[in-house]
DNA sequence: TGGCCTCGAGTTCA
DNA sequence: CTCGAGGCCA
């Protein structure tokens, strides 16, 4: 019981603190999702232990006291908050409750996006805006009339026949474009940037100088009524009220729609969710309001929220979690990457356990330490990132100093013990162990086997790790000496090491199929091409594209190996730096030995005369492929275009001649349109290929 | 020398 | 996908 009580008091303190920071300081300390979670936990504890509930618990209040910088305003009709639903089930419960209590089997809801901004109340008397206030704690807010008057879409005078008194509730928000522009400027001028658009809106409204507010790109959508002296007749639903507000000149969110029953609200939720990223403003959910006023009255209220409305939240894009450790990863080139190991947390639908910290500079910028609470986000792309540290949750020692020191990169490679060095002016630190370092050896092998290199199917990271750790493979050439027996023996040793039951014991026969397939895949990779083997060798700064150029330019490996720096720099896109790296690679006796061993093991590729000048019908064209093609893969399409002399590039710029856009083409197509670059659909591509005698099929 | 344009390298999870 | 840096051109 003591434990419950102390947990409740802890939660209360956390929530109060978060409230204060959010409402009074405009400086949120924890993400909304975390706040909601804490509040729910406290609510549940209070429900199961009503005797322990504090009468002043934050669950009984909507927000917090105003900051005192502005006049206080008492709301004639309180501004309530909404209950939240985080799952379809909770929405189903909400709808079922309404159906049961109203007796309406198919109730109509007004559904609208839940804008991520700041709730305000506008008071019009005789059609003139006389006062605007923030929500504050729900019953008392702050008078921010002067600031609200600067928002262009808020009418200072209503159109038509307005009632004597009309209070309109709605959301003030900053759209994404405005937010981005604000931060860009703040960054350029060395000012503090805003954490998110909602803070932009809140911070702007709290400016003491309305001239500053006037420069902020704020908008407003009305979504509810407060005090109204006389509602026009025949307004019996929320939808009708919104339509009426529109006629008075008040902006209402165009996404708002009337929907029917559970099916209707869930369909609205999904439709809106799909378009979430495309909307010009941030939303954090949908809101459903029972449309008929008589039904709303029948449902009534619970302490802090109406029972006839609910906010259905989308999975949070930001979450708070704890850093359990900061580990080091060693890349193929020795690059040292610090990685935050996180307490698993669900962010936008997936569980995140790792997040890259990129490099030492980034760690220093964020000042991430072990034990810290951090905000994790999955931004536009998929890869999670640590956005910031929640400073006031940092663990402290008894003296009040941080428990953990600032993180410093180790001086020695944690894998091989070699020195870690950072070259002058470079951002990345590197392990100097080279192929002596097992981590680099492993990465080199993974690279060698990868699809764009030797394309050895089935030889994945796990297998390579075991092969390297157990000493079966030292260099890439050793792969070609592996036999069926060595794989089976290795498997036995792995099972023994991990304590896993050998499959041989379970099935009673030798499960050699996977090993046979692997041997076959390795054998198949013996027949390759010069550009693949060049790429596979893993020369620094020689990627797939440069390898292709080198292969074409020299035609044969020996010619490349003997080329001096001057000869190398004759190759397009090769300058002094890359030339030196290539020379350095081939000067290394170990690398020459590996190449000899590969050849001795039967790895071969066609060699031919150097092709220096690009020719073919599409010579000089720079083509970018994007989106999925139905009749062939992008790689195949690229190979065919290259056969015609075109250059395939990965990014769109004004030098691009054509963008081939397949299914679901994204940002590259958008960029092409923006730059006015010619685009081809798949049909056009096929026509061009067959027009030059290239068979598009198979 | 500065400002593109590219390429390379590293990264997460189902 | 994004960042960093090499290469090229004005």
XYZ file of C-alpha atoms (C1' of nucleotides) in Angstrom:
722
model
C 0.000 0.000 0.000
C 2.887 2.322 0.837
C 4.337 1.624 -2.557
C 1.066 2.595 -4.224
C 0.835 5.786 -2.223
C 4.383 6.827 -2.989
C 3.878 6.041 -6.680
C 0.767 8.202 -6.657
C 2.614 11.093 -5.057
C 5.478 10.702 -7.556
C 3.071 10.747 -10.457
C 1.342 13.770 -9.028
C 4.618 15.653 -8.719
C 5.674 14.755 -12.261
C 2.338 15.811 -13.705
C 2.272 19.080 -11.765
C 5.756 19.866 -12.980
C 4.868 19.013 -16.569
C 1.731 21.133 -16.302
C 3.662 24.088 -15.028
C 6.234 23.855 -17.773
C 3.679 23.326 -20.475
C 1.115 25.929 -19.509
C 3.089 28.549 -17.685
C 6.570 28.373 -19.135
C 5.686 27.268 -22.697
C 8.603 24.898 -22.412
C 7.326 21.338 -22.367
C 9.457 18.918 -20.417
C 7.962 15.638 -21.584
C 6.111 14.655 -24.751
C 2.320 14.638 -24.737
C 2.204 10.866 -24.977
C 4.242 10.519 -21.819
C 2.052 13.070 -20.048
C -1.071 11.197 -21.072
C 0.447 7.948 -19.850
C 1.320 9.383 -16.432
C -2.121 10.934 -16.083
C -3.834 7.677 -16.971
C -1.735 5.712 -14.534
C -2.637 8.142 -11.771
C -6.310 8.026 -12.721
C -6.287 4.257 -12.577
C -4.583 4.196 -9.198
C -7.096 6.704 -7.858
C -9.949 4.615 -9.180
C -8.676 1.445 -7.511
C -7.598 3.226 -4.322
C -10.114 6.041 -3.864
C -9.138 6.333 -0.203
C -5.630 7.409 -1.177
C -6.688 9.978 -3.753
C -5.587 13.524 -3.087
C -8.475 15.986 -3.426
C -6.048 18.392 -5.121
C -4.824 15.768 -7.546
C -3.953 17.050 -11.020
C -6.494 14.592 -12.437
C -9.202 16.960 -11.169
C -7.895 19.937 -13.056
C -7.570 20.775 -16.687
C -4.421 22.807 -16.724
C -2.623 25.185 -14.474
C -2.756 28.718 -13.221
C -1.963 31.479 -15.665
C 1.500 32.986 -15.531
C 0.343 36.335 -14.228
C 1.769 38.318 -17.070
C -1.680 38.890 -18.515
C -5.014 39.857 -17.015
C -7.079 36.953 -15.824
C -10.348 36.203 -17.540
C -13.083 34.029 -16.054
C -14.819 31.913 -18.690
C -18.585 32.233 -18.397
C -18.888 28.708 -19.753
C -15.887 26.586 -18.701
C -13.485 25.381 -21.398
C -13.311 21.667 -20.900
C -10.827 19.141 -22.058
C -11.647 15.897 -23.783
C -11.298 12.308 -22.781
C -8.744 10.382 -24.823
C -8.935 7.099 -26.676
C -5.758 5.367 -27.786
C -7.294 2.353 -29.500
C -10.261 1.350 -31.621
C -11.595 -0.602 -28.642
C -11.779 2.493 -26.497
C -13.623 4.316 -29.271
C -15.966 1.346 -29.606
C -16.690 1.564 -25.871
C -17.393 5.270 -26.231
C -19.806 4.739 -29.123
C -21.482 1.788 -27.389
C -22.053 3.910 -24.295
C -23.717 6.576 -26.402
C -25.858 4.109 -28.314
C -27.019 2.543 -25.083
C -27.808 5.756 -23.243
C -29.404 7.658 -26.098
C -31.190 4.668 -27.551
C -29.960 5.772 -30.981
C -28.548 2.726 -32.784
C -26.698 4.769 -35.394
C -25.777 8.150 -33.905
C -24.285 10.921 -36.020
C -20.938 12.385 -35.003
C -19.164 15.502 -36.089
C -15.597 14.377 -36.736
C -12.702 16.790 -37.005
C -8.900 16.762 -36.784
C -7.442 17.465 -33.368
C -5.113 20.329 -34.135
C -1.901 20.586 -32.206
C -2.164 24.166 -31.020
C -3.588 26.253 -28.243
C -7.270 26.462 -27.293
C -8.684 29.973 -27.051
C -12.039 31.599 -26.531
C -13.120 34.637 -28.563
C -15.873 36.850 -27.233
C -17.914 38.912 -29.690
C -20.413 41.502 -28.446
C -22.774 42.962 -31.016
C -20.609 41.334 -33.671
C -17.343 42.918 -32.544
C -14.377 41.039 -31.081
C -14.079 42.399 -27.559
C -11.916 39.825 -25.877
C -9.854 36.745 -26.506
C -8.525 34.474 -23.813
C -6.455 31.322 -23.452
C -8.007 28.277 -21.859
C -5.827 28.460 -18.783
C -7.115 26.002 -16.223
C -10.497 25.789 -17.934
C -12.362 28.232 -15.735
C -9.857 31.085 -15.778
C -7.600 31.996 -18.667
C -5.434 34.907 -19.727
C -6.514 37.922 -21.693
C -4.528 37.829 -24.925
C -6.915 39.985 -26.958
C -4.224 42.230 -28.399
C -2.296 39.234 -29.694
C -5.336 37.431 -31.071
C -6.342 40.544 -32.973
C -3.152 40.214 -35.025
C -4.173 36.815 -36.408
C -5.474 37.537 -39.848
C -8.064 34.799 -40.112
C -9.797 35.882 -36.901
C -12.506 38.366 -37.887
C -12.588 41.534 -35.832
C -16.199 41.989 -36.888
C -18.665 39.243 -37.653
C -20.632 39.166 -40.861
C -24.409 39.332 -41.006
C -26.719 39.158 -38.035
C -24.631 38.134 -35.070
C -26.181 37.609 -31.617
C -25.542 40.183 -28.884
C -23.063 37.890 -27.184
C -21.180 35.093 -28.922
C -18.251 33.197 -27.504
C -16.417 31.017 -29.974
C -13.922 28.385 -28.976
C -11.247 27.153 -31.279
C -7.587 26.367 -31.804
C -4.790 28.781 -32.576
C -2.005 26.967 -34.380
C 1.113 27.525 -36.433
C 1.263 25.641 -39.703
C 4.319 23.594 -40.615
C 5.648 25.974 -43.200
C 5.432 28.887 -40.785
C 7.089 26.874 -38.053
C 9.967 25.852 -40.308
C 10.457 29.415 -41.490
C 10.445 30.684 -37.924
C 13.088 28.201 -36.796
C 15.250 28.853 -39.804
C 15.289 32.526 -39.010
C 15.804 31.928 -35.271
C 18.753 29.686 -36.031
C 20.277 32.229 -38.371
C 19.932 34.948 -35.758
C 21.171 32.795 -32.921
C 17.853 32.789 -31.085
C 16.243 29.880 -29.325
C 14.362 27.646 -31.723
C 10.891 26.276 -31.036
C 10.530 22.646 -30.034
C 7.398 22.148 -32.141
C 4.641 24.120 -33.870
C 2.417 24.030 -30.827
C 5.072 25.813 -28.854
C 5.302 28.269 -31.679
C 1.614 29.030 -31.278
C 1.705 29.162 -27.488
C 4.850 31.250 -27.349
C 3.542 33.674 -29.934
C 0.298 34.279 -28.069
C 2.219 35.070 -24.923
C 4.283 37.798 -26.474
C 3.836 40.944 -24.447
C 4.385 42.934 -27.610
C 1.605 42.214 -30.121
C 3.803 43.488 -32.946
C 5.905 40.370 -32.503
C 2.836 38.157 -32.560
C 1.734 39.861 -35.738
C 4.818 38.575 -37.525
C 4.116 34.971 -36.604
C 2.200 32.856 -39.120
C -0.685 31.905 -36.844
C -4.058 30.539 -37.894
C -7.312 29.787 -36.164
C -10.129 27.257 -36.606
C -13.361 27.483 -34.638
C -14.784 24.251 -33.226
C -17.198 25.033 -30.399
C -19.488 27.585 -28.792
C -19.223 29.163 -25.374
C -21.733 31.668 -24.073
C -24.322 32.594 -26.702
C -27.082 35.101 -25.949
C -29.452 33.710 -28.533
C -28.853 30.725 -30.732
C -30.630 31.072 -34.080
C -33.642 28.784 -34.385
C -33.195 25.468 -36.151
C -29.640 25.014 -34.922
C -29.982 21.678 -33.252
C -26.695 20.010 -34.043
C -22.999 20.754 -33.761
C -22.620 20.555 -37.545
C -25.288 23.193 -37.991
C -23.578 25.392 -35.437
C -20.282 25.130 -37.324
C -22.011 25.976 -40.582
C -23.547 28.994 -38.896
C -20.132 30.120 -37.606
C -18.886 29.940 -41.168
C -21.640 32.275 -42.320
C -20.518 34.732 -39.641
C -17.045 34.750 -41.196
C -15.304 32.462 -38.725
C -12.908 29.866 -40.181
C -13.818 26.229 -39.575
C -11.474 23.367 -40.412
C -12.409 22.068 -43.876
C -11.655 18.477 -42.863
C -14.616 18.470 -40.487
C -17.298 15.979 -41.526
C -20.456 14.388 -40.217
C -20.142 10.597 -39.948
C -22.373 7.793 -38.712
C -21.708 5.293 -35.949
C -18.525 3.465 -35.035
C -17.801 2.548 -38.625
C -18.023 6.177 -39.667
C -15.692 7.540 -37.002
C -13.093 4.816 -37.541
C -13.146 5.355 -41.293
C -12.660 9.085 -40.703
C -9.746 8.310 -38.373
C -8.006 6.135 -40.967
C -8.595 8.478 -43.866
C -7.233 11.389 -41.896
C -4.319 9.302 -40.621
C -3.269 8.461 -44.164
C -3.195 12.131 -45.028
C -1.633 13.198 -41.759
C 1.798 13.944 -43.170
C 0.328 15.806 -46.103
C -1.750 18.203 -44.016
C -0.287 21.703 -43.719
C -0.477 21.562 -39.910
C 0.269 19.064 -37.146
C -2.551 17.037 -35.676
C -2.395 14.534 -32.877
C -5.721 12.798 -33.344
C -9.339 13.044 -34.434
C -12.169 14.387 -32.296
C -15.679 12.940 -32.429
C -18.585 14.936 -31.044
C -22.085 13.596 -30.794
C -23.839 15.834 -33.281
C -27.323 16.320 -31.833
C -27.505 18.796 -28.976
C -30.402 16.972 -27.293
C -28.299 13.815 -27.252
C -25.313 15.761 -25.884
C -27.498 17.006 -23.035
C -28.620 13.449 -22.351
C -25.038 12.239 -22.060
C -23.909 15.042 -19.762
C -20.465 15.411 -18.196
C -18.013 13.695 -15.918
C -15.715 15.787 -13.759
C -13.394 17.184 -16.365
C -14.805 16.204 -19.742
C -18.033 15.872 -21.690
C -19.307 12.325 -22.092
C -20.506 13.084 -25.621
C -17.082 13.743 -27.147
C -13.722 12.014 -27.299
C -10.273 12.598 -28.768
C -8.920 9.598 -30.677
C -5.146 9.903 -30.675
C -2.732 8.808 -33.383
C 0.352 6.869 -32.306
C 2.829 9.388 -31.015
C 5.687 10.384 -33.296
C 7.705 11.303 -30.235
C 8.201 9.257 -27.137
C 10.291 9.447 -24.034
C 12.529 6.585 -23.003
C 15.723 5.942 -21.089
C 19.276 5.451 -22.341
C 20.505 2.182 -20.888
C 23.925 2.291 -22.468
C 25.948 3.989 -25.149
C 27.710 1.419 -27.314
C 30.228 1.702 -30.079
C 29.826 0.248 -33.558
C 32.781 -0.195 -35.864
C 32.025 0.158 -39.565
C 33.735 -1.374 -42.567
C 36.095 1.573 -42.890
C 36.720 1.616 -39.153
C 34.269 4.461 -38.619
C 33.284 4.627 -34.969
C 29.574 5.218 -34.408
C 28.112 5.679 -30.951
C 24.707 4.032 -30.574
C 22.190 4.646 -27.795
C 20.720 1.431 -26.408
C 17.237 2.377 -25.317
C 14.616 0.963 -23.045
C 12.266 -0.430 -25.730
C 9.522 2.032 -26.581
C 6.804 2.121 -29.231
C 7.176 5.074 -31.559
C 4.695 5.510 -34.403
C 3.887 1.823 -34.488
C 7.258 0.130 -34.117
C 9.378 -0.750 -31.121
C 12.595 1.175 -30.995
C 15.547 -0.138 -29.040
C 18.508 1.508 -30.769
C 19.122 4.958 -32.079
C 22.267 6.167 -33.735
C 24.053 9.115 -32.214
C 26.072 9.563 -35.454
C 29.378 10.792 -34.028
C 31.107 12.417 -31.098
C 29.997 15.898 -32.131
C 26.376 14.854 -32.073
C 26.764 13.234 -28.649
C 28.340 16.427 -27.339
C 25.631 18.576 -28.897
C 22.898 16.546 -27.245
C 24.949 15.848 -24.116
C 23.459 12.366 -23.899
C 24.584 10.364 -20.900
C 23.843 6.916 -19.577
C 20.635 6.900 -17.555
C 19.242 9.997 -19.247
C 15.635 10.291 -20.279
C 15.542 11.205 -23.935
C 12.937 12.116 -26.517
C 13.014 9.717 -29.458
C 11.365 10.509 -32.776
C 10.796 8.734 -36.022
C 10.934 11.602 -38.406
C 9.705 11.672 -42.002
C 11.798 8.614 -42.746
C 11.990 5.446 -40.723
C 15.174 5.791 -38.749
C 14.750 6.742 -35.108
C 16.734 9.611 -33.728
C 17.356 11.082 -30.318
C 15.881 14.570 -30.411
C 16.929 15.852 -27.028
C 17.649 14.988 -23.450
C 15.044 15.745 -20.787
C 17.414 17.658 -18.542
C 15.456 17.742 -15.340
C 15.049 13.957 -15.300
C 18.796 13.327 -15.361
C 19.816 11.042 -12.496
C 21.804 12.880 -9.832
C 24.072 11.673 -7.079
C 23.495 12.541 -3.425
C 25.361 15.818 -3.878
C 23.026 16.900 -6.671
C 25.637 16.518 -9.394
C 24.928 14.391 -12.479
C 25.442 10.731 -11.709
C 27.180 10.057 -15.006
C 29.915 12.125 -16.633
C 29.580 13.545 -20.110
C 30.089 10.768 -22.632
C 33.511 10.532 -24.217
C 34.466 8.292 -27.124
C 36.906 5.587 -26.048
C 40.531 6.018 -27.080
C 40.842 2.384 -28.073
C 38.685 0.260 -30.310
C 36.423 -1.813 -28.051
C 36.698 -4.706 -30.500
C 40.404 -4.946 -31.278
C 42.082 -2.502 -28.913
C 43.757 -0.473 -31.650
C 43.919 3.290 -31.249
C 40.925 5.343 -32.310
C 41.955 8.417 -34.227
C 40.161 11.357 -35.670
C 41.790 13.120 -38.568
C 42.093 16.849 -38.631
C 38.865 18.378 -39.864
C 37.012 15.076 -40.055
C 33.809 14.410 -38.188
C 34.180 10.660 -37.840
C 36.705 8.922 -35.614
C 38.132 5.644 -36.915
C 39.626 2.477 -35.522
C 43.149 2.221 -36.922
C 43.200 -1.568 -36.704
C 42.316 -2.130 -40.354
C 41.664 -5.761 -41.188
C 43.349 -6.738 -37.952
C 40.122 -5.576 -36.304
C 37.543 -8.412 -36.341
C 34.715 -5.889 -36.602
C 36.175 -4.410 -39.777
C 36.931 -7.856 -41.157
C 33.360 -8.860 -40.535
C 31.991 -5.715 -42.184
C 34.331 -6.248 -45.139
C 32.916 -9.739 -45.622
C 29.322 -8.549 -45.285
C 30.051 -5.935 -47.902
C 31.705 -8.499 -50.177
C 28.700 -10.840 -50.039
C 26.104 -8.079 -50.379
C 23.685 -7.869 -53.254
C 25.360 -5.097 -55.186
C 28.784 -6.687 -54.720
C 29.217 -10.468 -55.197
C 25.548 -11.147 -54.410
C 26.029 -14.368 -52.444
C 22.518 -15.329 -51.436
C 22.116 -16.752 -47.967
C 25.433 -15.488 -46.667
C 24.034 -13.019 -44.164
C 25.418 -11.074 -41.269
C 24.811 -13.702 -38.631
C 26.555 -16.419 -40.586
C 29.511 -14.205 -41.390
C 29.837 -13.293 -37.743
C 30.097 -16.952 -36.818
C 32.507 -17.716 -39.661
C 34.815 -14.910 -38.550
C 34.526 -15.539 -34.826
C 35.260 -19.240 -35.145
C 38.171 -18.580 -37.468
C 36.854 -20.234 -40.617
C 37.341 -17.140 -42.684
C 40.087 -14.530 -42.503
C 39.840 -12.882 -45.887
C 37.179 -12.736 -48.570
C 39.169 -15.300 -50.572
C 38.721 -17.865 -47.802
C 35.000 -18.001 -48.630
C 35.835 -19.912 -51.789
C 37.730 -22.577 -49.863
C 34.764 -23.435 -47.630
C 33.310 -26.902 -48.023
C 30.077 -28.556 -47.002
C 31.929 -30.141 -44.094
C 33.303 -26.873 -42.825
C 29.792 -25.401 -42.706
C 28.391 -28.390 -40.876
C 31.266 -28.446 -38.439
C 30.853 -24.741 -37.821
C 27.142 -25.201 -37.200
C 27.884 -27.848 -34.602
C 30.323 -25.575 -32.837
C 27.872 -22.674 -32.876
C 25.159 -24.864 -31.374
C 27.580 -26.054 -28.739
C 28.685 -22.520 -27.937
C 25.150 -21.111 -27.713
C 23.739 -24.130 -25.957
C 21.124 -24.508 -28.686
C 20.024 -28.000 -29.589
C 21.691 -29.135 -32.796
C 19.067 -29.695 -35.467
C 20.722 -32.997 -36.280
C 19.551 -34.320 -32.936
C 15.979 -33.239 -33.575
C 15.463 -34.444 -37.111
C 17.747 -37.426 -36.964
C 19.274 -36.668 -40.344
C 21.902 -34.262 -41.524
C 20.197 -30.990 -42.453
C 22.624 -30.057 -45.122
C 20.210 -28.316 -47.461
C 21.045 -24.783 -46.306
C 24.767 -25.549 -46.470
C 24.399 -27.003 -49.953
C 22.549 -23.923 -51.098
C 25.205 -21.743 -49.597
C 28.022 -23.630 -51.288
C 26.142 -23.316 -54.564
C 25.624 -19.575 -54.055
C 29.310 -19.070 -53.326
C 30.241 -21.114 -56.353
C 27.870 -19.118 -58.544
C 29.484 -15.868 -57.431
C 32.803 -17.011 -58.952
C 31.505 -15.832 -62.265
C 31.245 -12.108 -61.934
C 32.062 -8.790 -63.553
C 34.956 -6.409 -63.107
C 32.858 -3.627 -61.623
C 31.307 -5.987 -59.069
C 34.624 -7.367 -57.887
C 36.066 -3.854 -57.708
C 33.168 -2.698 -55.584
C 33.292 -5.889 -53.488
C 36.955 -5.347 -52.560
C 35.818 -2.420 -50.459
C 38.320 0.244 -51.476
C 37.568 3.398 -49.519
C 35.559 5.921 -51.505
C 34.996 3.436 -54.322
C 31.307 2.656 -54.324
C 29.187 0.935 -56.926
C 29.183 3.910 -59.223
C 32.901 4.639 -59.102
C 33.660 0.935 -59.510
C 31.632 0.908 -62.697
C 33.435 3.925 -64.068
C 36.816 2.421 -63.237
C 35.899 -0.921 -64.795
C 34.839 0.732 -68.024
C 37.809 3.044 -68.141
C 40.470 0.404 -67.579
C 38.771 -2.702 -68.926
C 41.055 -5.030 -66.940
C 42.045 -5.342 -63.289
C 45.783 -5.442 -63.928
C 45.618 -2.198 -65.849
C 43.912 -0.550 -62.883
C 46.320 -2.044 -60.357
C 49.266 -0.623 -62.215
C 47.773 2.772 -62.951
C 49.688 5.683 -61.423
C 47.917 8.651 -59.822
C 48.034 10.685 -63.026
C 46.402 7.885 -65.004
C 43.763 7.449 -62.319
C 42.888 11.108 -62.342
C 42.136 10.866 -66.047
C 39.030 8.958 -65.021
C 35.964 11.179 -64.645
C 34.970 11.742 -61.020
C 38.363 10.605 -59.733
C 40.446 13.335 -58.124
C 43.618 13.267 -56.067
C 41.988 11.903 -52.919
C 40.288 8.903 -54.455
C 43.282 8.238 -56.711
C 45.516 8.063 -53.649
C 43.115 5.692 -51.906
C 43.072 3.339 -54.899
C 46.897 3.413 -55.147
C 47.188 2.805 -51.456
C 44.851 -0.172 -51.617
C 46.696 -1.919 -54.415
C 50.110 -1.101 -52.947
C 49.228 -3.121 -49.863
C 50.783 -6.598 -50.263
C 47.967 -8.140 -48.285
C 45.384 -6.852 -50.740
C 47.389 -8.109 -53.716
C 47.562 -11.502 -52.018
C 43.798 -11.574 -51.540
C 43.236 -10.745 -55.202
C 45.653 -13.492 -56.239
C 43.880 -15.943 -53.936
C 40.483 -15.006 -55.371
C 41.776 -15.694 -58.853
C 43.396 -18.932 -57.722
C 40.043 -19.985 -56.283
C 38.379 -19.548 -59.637
C 36.828 -16.102 -59.305
C 36.792 -14.690 -62.807
C 35.249 -11.926 -64.879
C 35.352 -10.864 -68.482
C 37.963 -8.267 -69.302
C 38.164 -6.183 -72.389
C 39.496 -3.074 -74.012
C 39.144 0.219 -72.158
C 36.040 2.224 -73.083
C 36.864 5.816 -72.535
C 34.373 8.037 -74.316
C 30.742 7.492 -73.580
C 28.730 6.765 -76.696
C 25.429 5.231 -77.664
C 22.115 6.806 -78.573
C 21.534 8.203 -75.090
C 25.109 9.409 -74.528
C 25.286 12.498 -72.376
C 21.915 11.928 -70.769
C 21.689 11.827 -67.012
C 18.749 9.722 -65.861
C 17.245 9.251 -62.402
C 15.007 6.264 -61.691
C 12.409 6.485 -58.946
C 9.377 4.497 -57.838
C 8.616 0.884 -58.675
C 8.452 -0.456 -62.223
C 6.129 -3.295 -63.160
C 8.062 -4.942 -65.968
C 11.577 -4.943 -64.493
C 13.561 -3.872 -61.463
C 15.124 -0.438 -61.227
C 18.568 -2.015 -61.505
C 17.612 -3.762 -64.735
C 16.138 -0.606 -66.149
C 19.320 1.221 -65.200
C 21.514 -1.399 -66.852
C 19.520 -1.133 -70.079
C 19.677 2.633 -70.119
C 23.413 2.462 -69.462
C 23.771 0.098 -72.384
C 22.426 2.929 -74.506
C 25.044 5.301 -73.088
C 22.960 7.087 -70.460
C 24.378 7.897 -67.067
C 22.264 6.708 -64.122
C 22.247 8.995 -61.175
C 20.727 8.714 -57.737
C 19.613 12.253 -57.122
C 17.704 14.866 -59.072
C 19.349 18.158 -59.870
C 19.097 20.666 -62.648
C 21.670 18.657 -64.573
C 19.314 15.701 -64.728
C 17.945 15.108 -68.213
C 15.056 12.772 -67.411
C 13.364 11.331 -64.339
C 11.733 7.946 -64.886
C 8.871 7.771 -62.386
C 7.303 4.399 -61.622
C 4.586 3.499 -59.128
C 4.484 5.442 -55.896
C 7.289 7.790 -56.878
C 7.962 10.211 -54.062
C 10.169 13.179 -53.371
C 12.357 12.738 -56.425
C 9.391 13.084 -58.747
C 8.249 16.128 -56.793
C 11.690 17.647 -57.164
C 11.732 16.926 -60.876
C 8.428 18.765 -61.273
C 9.745 21.622 -59.218
C 12.806 21.946 -61.430
C 10.767 21.451 -64.574
C 12.665 18.329 -65.594
C 11.239 15.959 -68.174
C 9.621 12.875 -66.647
C 8.867 9.521 -68.244
C 6.364 6.988 -67.061
C 7.056 3.296 -67.467
C 5.338 3.089 -70.861
C 7.530 5.873 -72.180
C 10.642 4.155 -70.840
C 9.692 0.874 -72.514
C 9.033 2.708 -75.763
C 12.459 4.325 -75.672
C 14.170 1.020 -74.878
C 12.435 -0.922 -77.622
C 12.932 2.003 -80.002
C 16.648 1.382 -79.618
C 16.368 -2.335 -80.028
C 16.468 -3.279 -76.348
C 14.065 -6.007 -75.427
C 12.176 -4.829 -72.376
C 10.840 -8.232 -71.454
C 12.434 -10.723 -69.056
C 37.760 30.009 -53.643
C 32.930 28.990 -53.269
C 29.012 26.625 -54.481
C 26.827 23.025 -56.644
C 26.397 18.006 -57.760
C 27.299 13.440 -56.726
C 28.739 9.568 -54.449
C 29.813 6.859 -50.355
C 28.836 5.168 -45.907
C 26.097 4.265 -42.119
C 21.579 3.174 -40.080
C 16.512 0.692 -38.050
C 13.059 -2.700 -38.025
C 9.602 -6.206 -39.582
C 17.074 8.602 -46.073
C 20.637 11.865 -44.522
C 25.031 13.656 -43.755
C 29.719 14.472 -45.045
C 33.062 15.134 -48.229
C 35.287 14.617 -52.898
C 35.211 16.443 -57.513
C 34.189 19.800 -60.824
C 33.138 24.253 -62.746
C 32.515 29.164 -62.650
